[in-house]
PDB file of C-alpha atoms in Angstrom:
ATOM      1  CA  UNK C 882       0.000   0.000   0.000  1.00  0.00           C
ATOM      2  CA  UNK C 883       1.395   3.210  -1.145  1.00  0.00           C
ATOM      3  CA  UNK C 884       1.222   6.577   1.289  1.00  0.00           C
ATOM      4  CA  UNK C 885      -1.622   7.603  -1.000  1.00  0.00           C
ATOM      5  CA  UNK C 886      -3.106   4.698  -0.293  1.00  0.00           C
ATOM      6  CA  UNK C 887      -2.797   4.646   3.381  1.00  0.00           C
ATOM      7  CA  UNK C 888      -4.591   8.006   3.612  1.00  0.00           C
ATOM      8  CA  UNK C 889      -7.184   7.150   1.513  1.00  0.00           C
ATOM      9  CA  UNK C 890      -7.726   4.105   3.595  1.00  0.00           C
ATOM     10  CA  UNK C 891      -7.821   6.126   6.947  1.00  0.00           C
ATOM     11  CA  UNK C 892      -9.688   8.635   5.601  1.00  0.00           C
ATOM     12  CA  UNK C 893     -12.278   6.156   4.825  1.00  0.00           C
ATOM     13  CA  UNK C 894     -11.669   3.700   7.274  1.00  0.00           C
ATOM     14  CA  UNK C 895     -11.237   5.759  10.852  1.00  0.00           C
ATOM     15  CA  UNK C 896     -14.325   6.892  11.690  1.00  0.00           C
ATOM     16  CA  UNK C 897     -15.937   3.771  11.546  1.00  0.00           C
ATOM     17  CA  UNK C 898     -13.383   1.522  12.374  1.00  0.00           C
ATOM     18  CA  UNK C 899     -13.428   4.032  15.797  1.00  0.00           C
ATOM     19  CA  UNK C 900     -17.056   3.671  16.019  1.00  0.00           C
ATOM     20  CA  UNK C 901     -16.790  -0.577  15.613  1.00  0.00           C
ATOM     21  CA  UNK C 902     -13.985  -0.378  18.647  1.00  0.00           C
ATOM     22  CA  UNK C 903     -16.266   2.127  20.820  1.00  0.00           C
ATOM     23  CA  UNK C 904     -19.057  -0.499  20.704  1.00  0.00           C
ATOM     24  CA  UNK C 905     -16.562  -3.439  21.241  1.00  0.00           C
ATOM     25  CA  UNK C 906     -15.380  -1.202  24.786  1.00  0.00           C
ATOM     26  CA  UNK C 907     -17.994   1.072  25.235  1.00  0.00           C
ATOM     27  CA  UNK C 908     -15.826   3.889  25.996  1.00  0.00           C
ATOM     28  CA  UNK C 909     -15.444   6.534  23.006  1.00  0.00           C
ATOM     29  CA  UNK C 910     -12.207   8.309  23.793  1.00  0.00           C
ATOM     30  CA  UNK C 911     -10.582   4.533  24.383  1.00  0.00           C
ATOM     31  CA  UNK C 912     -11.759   3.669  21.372  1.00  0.00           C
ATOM     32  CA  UNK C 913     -10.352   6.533  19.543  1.00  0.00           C
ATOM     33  CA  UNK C 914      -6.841   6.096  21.312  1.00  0.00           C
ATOM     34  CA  UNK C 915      -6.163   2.548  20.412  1.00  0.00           C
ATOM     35  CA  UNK C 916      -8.030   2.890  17.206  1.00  0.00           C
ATOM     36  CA  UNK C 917      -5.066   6.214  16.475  1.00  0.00           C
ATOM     37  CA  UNK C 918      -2.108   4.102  17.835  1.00  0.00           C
ATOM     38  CA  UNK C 919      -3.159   1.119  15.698  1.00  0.00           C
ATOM     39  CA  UNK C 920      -3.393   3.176  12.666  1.00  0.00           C
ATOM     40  CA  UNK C 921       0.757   4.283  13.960  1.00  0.00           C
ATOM     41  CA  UNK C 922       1.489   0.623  14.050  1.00  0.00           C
ATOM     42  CA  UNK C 923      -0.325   0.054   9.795  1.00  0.00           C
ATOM     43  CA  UNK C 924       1.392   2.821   9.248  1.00  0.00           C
ATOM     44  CA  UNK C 925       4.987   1.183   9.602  1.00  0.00           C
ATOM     45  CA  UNK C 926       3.407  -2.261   7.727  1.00  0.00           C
ATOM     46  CA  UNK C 927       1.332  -0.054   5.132  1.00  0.00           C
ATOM     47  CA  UNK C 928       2.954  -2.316   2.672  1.00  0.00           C
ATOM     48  CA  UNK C 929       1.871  -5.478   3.623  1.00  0.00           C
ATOM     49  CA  UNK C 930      -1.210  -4.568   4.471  1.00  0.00           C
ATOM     50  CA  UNK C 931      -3.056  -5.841   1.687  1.00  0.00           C
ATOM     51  CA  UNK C 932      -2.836  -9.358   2.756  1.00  0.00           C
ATOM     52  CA  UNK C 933      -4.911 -11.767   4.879  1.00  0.00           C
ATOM     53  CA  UNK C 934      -8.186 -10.184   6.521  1.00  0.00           C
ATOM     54  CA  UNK C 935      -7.399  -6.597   4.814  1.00  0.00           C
ATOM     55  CA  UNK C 936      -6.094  -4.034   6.515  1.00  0.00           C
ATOM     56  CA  UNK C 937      -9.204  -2.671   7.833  1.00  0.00           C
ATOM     57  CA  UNK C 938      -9.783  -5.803   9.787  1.00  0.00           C
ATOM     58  CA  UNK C 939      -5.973  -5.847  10.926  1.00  0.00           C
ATOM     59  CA  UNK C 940      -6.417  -2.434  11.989  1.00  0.00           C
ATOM     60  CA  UNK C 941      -9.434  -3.369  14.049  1.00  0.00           C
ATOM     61  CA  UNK C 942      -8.077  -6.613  15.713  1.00  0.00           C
ATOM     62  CA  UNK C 943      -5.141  -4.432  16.595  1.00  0.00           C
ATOM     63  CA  UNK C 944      -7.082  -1.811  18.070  1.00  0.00           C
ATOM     64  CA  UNK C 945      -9.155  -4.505  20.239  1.00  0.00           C
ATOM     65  CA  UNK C 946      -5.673  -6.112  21.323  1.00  0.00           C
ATOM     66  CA  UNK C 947      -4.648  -2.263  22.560  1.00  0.00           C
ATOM     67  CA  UNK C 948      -7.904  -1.877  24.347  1.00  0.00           C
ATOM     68  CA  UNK C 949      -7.652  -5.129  26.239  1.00  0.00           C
ATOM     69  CA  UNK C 950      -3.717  -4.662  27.413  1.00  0.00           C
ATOM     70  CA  UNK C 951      -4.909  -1.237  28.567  1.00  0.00           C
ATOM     71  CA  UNK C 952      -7.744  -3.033  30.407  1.00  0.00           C
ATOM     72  CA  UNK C 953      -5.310  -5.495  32.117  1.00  0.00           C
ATOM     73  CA  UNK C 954      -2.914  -2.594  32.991  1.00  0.00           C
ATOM     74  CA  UNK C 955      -6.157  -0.919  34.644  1.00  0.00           C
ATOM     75  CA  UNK C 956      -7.387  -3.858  36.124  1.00  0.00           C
ATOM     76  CA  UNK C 957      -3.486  -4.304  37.538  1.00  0.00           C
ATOM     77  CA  UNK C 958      -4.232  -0.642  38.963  1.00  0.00           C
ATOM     78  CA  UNK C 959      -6.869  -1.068  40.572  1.00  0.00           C
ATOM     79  CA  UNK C 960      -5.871  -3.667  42.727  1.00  0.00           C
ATOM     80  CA  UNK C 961      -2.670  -1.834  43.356  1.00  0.00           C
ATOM     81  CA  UNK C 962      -5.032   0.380  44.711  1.00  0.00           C
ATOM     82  CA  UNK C 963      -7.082  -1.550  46.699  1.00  0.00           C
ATOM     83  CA  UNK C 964      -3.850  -3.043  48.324  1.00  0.00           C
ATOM     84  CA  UNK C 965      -2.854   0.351  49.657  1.00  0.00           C
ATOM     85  CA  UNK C 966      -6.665   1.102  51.277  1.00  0.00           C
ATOM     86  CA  UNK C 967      -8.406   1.906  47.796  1.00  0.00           C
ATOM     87  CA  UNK C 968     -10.194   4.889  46.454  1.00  0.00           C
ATOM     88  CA  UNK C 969     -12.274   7.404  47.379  1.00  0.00           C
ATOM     89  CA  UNK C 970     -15.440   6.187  46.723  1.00  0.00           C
ATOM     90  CA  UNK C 971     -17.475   6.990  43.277  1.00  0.00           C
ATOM     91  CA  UNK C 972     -20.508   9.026  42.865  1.00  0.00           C
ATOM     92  CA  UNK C 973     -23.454   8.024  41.220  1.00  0.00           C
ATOM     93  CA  UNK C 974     -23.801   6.815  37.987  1.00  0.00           C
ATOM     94  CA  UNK C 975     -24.712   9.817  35.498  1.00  0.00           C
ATOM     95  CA  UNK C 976     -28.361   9.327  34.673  1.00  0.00           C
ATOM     96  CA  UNK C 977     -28.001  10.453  31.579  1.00  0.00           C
ATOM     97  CA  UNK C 978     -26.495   6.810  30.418  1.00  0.00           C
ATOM     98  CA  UNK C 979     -27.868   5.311  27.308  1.00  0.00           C
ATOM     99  CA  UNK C 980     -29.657   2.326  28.197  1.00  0.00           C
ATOM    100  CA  UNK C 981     -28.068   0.264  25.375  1.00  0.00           C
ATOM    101  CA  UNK C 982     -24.674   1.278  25.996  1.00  0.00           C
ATOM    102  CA  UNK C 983     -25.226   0.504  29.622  1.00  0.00           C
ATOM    103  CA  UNK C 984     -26.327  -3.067  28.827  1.00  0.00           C
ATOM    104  CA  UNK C 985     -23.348  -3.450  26.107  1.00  0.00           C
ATOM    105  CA  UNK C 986     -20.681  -2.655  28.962  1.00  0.00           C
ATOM    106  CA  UNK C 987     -22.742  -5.219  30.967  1.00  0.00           C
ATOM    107  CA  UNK C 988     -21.793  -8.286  28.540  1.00  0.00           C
ATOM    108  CA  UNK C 989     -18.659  -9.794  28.579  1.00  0.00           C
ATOM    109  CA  UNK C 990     -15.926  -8.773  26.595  1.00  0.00           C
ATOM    110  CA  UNK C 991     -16.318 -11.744  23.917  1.00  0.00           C
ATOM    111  CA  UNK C 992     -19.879 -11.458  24.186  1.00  0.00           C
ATOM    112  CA  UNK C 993     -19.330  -7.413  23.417  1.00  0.00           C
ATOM    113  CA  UNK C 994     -16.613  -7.925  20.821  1.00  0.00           C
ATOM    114  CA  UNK C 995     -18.806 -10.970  18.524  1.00  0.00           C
ATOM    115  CA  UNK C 996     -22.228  -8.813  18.842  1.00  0.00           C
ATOM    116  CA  UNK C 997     -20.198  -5.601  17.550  1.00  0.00           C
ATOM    117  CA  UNK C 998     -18.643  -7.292  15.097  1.00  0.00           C
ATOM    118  CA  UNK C 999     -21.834  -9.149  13.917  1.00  0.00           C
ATOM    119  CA  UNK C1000     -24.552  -6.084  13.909  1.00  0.00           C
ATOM    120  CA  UNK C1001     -21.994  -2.846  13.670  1.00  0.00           C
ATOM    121  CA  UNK C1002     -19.392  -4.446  11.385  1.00  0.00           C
ATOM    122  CA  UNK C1003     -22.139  -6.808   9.485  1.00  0.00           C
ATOM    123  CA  UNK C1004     -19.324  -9.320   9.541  1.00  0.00           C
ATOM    124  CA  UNK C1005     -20.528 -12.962   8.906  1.00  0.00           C
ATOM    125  CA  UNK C1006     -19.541 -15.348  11.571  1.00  0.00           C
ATOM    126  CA  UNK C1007     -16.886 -17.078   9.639  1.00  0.00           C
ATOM    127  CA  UNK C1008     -15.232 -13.636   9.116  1.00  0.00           C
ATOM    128  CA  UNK C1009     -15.770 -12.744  12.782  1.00  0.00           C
ATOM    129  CA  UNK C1010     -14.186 -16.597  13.613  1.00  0.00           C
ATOM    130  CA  UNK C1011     -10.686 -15.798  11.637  1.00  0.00           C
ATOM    131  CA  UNK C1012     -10.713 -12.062  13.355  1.00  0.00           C
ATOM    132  CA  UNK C1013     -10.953 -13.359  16.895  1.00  0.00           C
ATOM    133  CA  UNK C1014      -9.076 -16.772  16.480  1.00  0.00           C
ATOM    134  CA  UNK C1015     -12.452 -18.443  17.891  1.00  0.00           C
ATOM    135  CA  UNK C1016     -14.479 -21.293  16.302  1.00  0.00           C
ATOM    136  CA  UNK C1017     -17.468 -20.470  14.558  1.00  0.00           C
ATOM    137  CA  UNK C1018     -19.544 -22.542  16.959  1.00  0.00           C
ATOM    138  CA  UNK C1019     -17.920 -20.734  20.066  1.00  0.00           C
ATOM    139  CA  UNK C1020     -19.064 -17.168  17.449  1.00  0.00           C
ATOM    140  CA  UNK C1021     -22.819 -18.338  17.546  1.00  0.00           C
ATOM    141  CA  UNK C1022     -22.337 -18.934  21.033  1.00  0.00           C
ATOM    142  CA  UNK C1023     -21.254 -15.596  22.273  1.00  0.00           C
ATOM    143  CA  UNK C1024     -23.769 -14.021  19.831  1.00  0.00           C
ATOM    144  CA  UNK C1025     -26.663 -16.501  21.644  1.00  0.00           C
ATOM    145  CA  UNK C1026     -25.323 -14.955  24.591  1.00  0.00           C
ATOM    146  CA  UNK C1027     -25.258 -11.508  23.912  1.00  0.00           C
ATOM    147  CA  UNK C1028     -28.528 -11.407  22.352  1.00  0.00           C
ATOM    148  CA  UNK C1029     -29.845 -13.062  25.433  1.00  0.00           C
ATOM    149  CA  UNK C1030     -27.850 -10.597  27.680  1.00  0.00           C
ATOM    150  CA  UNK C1031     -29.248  -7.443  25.883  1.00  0.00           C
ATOM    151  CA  UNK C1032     -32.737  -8.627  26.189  1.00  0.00           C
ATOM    152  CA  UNK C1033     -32.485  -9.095  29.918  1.00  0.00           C
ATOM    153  CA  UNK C1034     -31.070  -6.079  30.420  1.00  0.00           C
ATOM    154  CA  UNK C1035     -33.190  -3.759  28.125  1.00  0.00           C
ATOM    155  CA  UNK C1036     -36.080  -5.611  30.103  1.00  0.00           C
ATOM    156  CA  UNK C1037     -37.352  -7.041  26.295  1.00  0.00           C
ATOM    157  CA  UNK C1038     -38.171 -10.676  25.762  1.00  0.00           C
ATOM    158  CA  UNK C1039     -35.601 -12.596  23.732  1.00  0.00           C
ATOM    159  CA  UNK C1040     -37.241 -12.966  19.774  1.00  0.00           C
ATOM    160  CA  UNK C1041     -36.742 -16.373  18.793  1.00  0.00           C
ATOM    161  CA  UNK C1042     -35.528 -15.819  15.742  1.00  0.00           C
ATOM    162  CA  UNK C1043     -32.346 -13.538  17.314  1.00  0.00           C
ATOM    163  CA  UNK C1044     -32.850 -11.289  15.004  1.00  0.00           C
ATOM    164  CA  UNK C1045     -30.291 -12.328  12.285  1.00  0.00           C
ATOM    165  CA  UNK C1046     -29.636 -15.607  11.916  1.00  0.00           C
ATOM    166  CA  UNK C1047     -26.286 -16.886  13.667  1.00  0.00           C
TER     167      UNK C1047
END
């Protein structure tokens, strides 16, 4: 991929790969962080790029592996913290939350990650399978799961159907 290339690619290709990632971690400015320091790291293999998944999908699994060391290095944090006596204690949630994106952060990260691949990234699950290094039976399960998860949480019965078929 030539340096034209690569900026009509992220040109194209950021804003939506950043929305994708904010749904995947429910937190926008994360999102846009690792999205911007994976698009750094396609930057230095802009030329082989074109290979495999395509670089839009290398971009994104990037940009998911970023988002879940940062989680670990939080996580690590926190209990740092709560070794020493913890921290002050949080207010209340802002009421103001989006009831969706509420119930997204709820589901586990897999869950999270398949369903925002599947309905924001209208990947199929084979596609989804090769981008996560999962089977596609252990894809329809975390999609059964989040579907389930979402419908329990947004207080709606779970359709039968799932929506689109897994």
């Amino acid at each position: 991929m030539t340096e034209e290339e690569f900026a009509t690619f992220y040109a194209q290709a950021a804003g939506r790969i950043t929305g994708q990632v904010y749904i995947m971690t429910g937190d926008f400015h994360e999102a846009q962080d690792v999205v911007q320091e994976a698009f750094v790291r396609a930057w230095d293999r802009r030329r082989a790029l074109d290979r495999g998944l395509g670089p839009e999908a290398w971009v994104r699994t990037v940009a998911w592996r970023l988002a879940v060391s940062r989680w670990r290095r939080a996580r690590r944090g926190r209990l740092a913290w709560l070794r020493s006596g913890g921290p002050p204690p949080a207010g209340a949630p802002d009421p103001g939350m989006v009831d969706v994106a509420a119930a997204l952060r709820r589901l586990p990260a897999r869950q999270r990650q398949c369903a925002a691949l599947y309905y924001v990234c209208d990947l199929p699950v084979e596609r989804i399978a090769a981008e996560t290094g999962l089977s596609t039976g252990t894809v329809k399960t975390h999609l059964s799961r989040a579907r389930a998860g979402l419908a329990a949480s947004l207080d709606h019965p779970v359709d039968a159907s799932g929506g689109r078929d897994a």
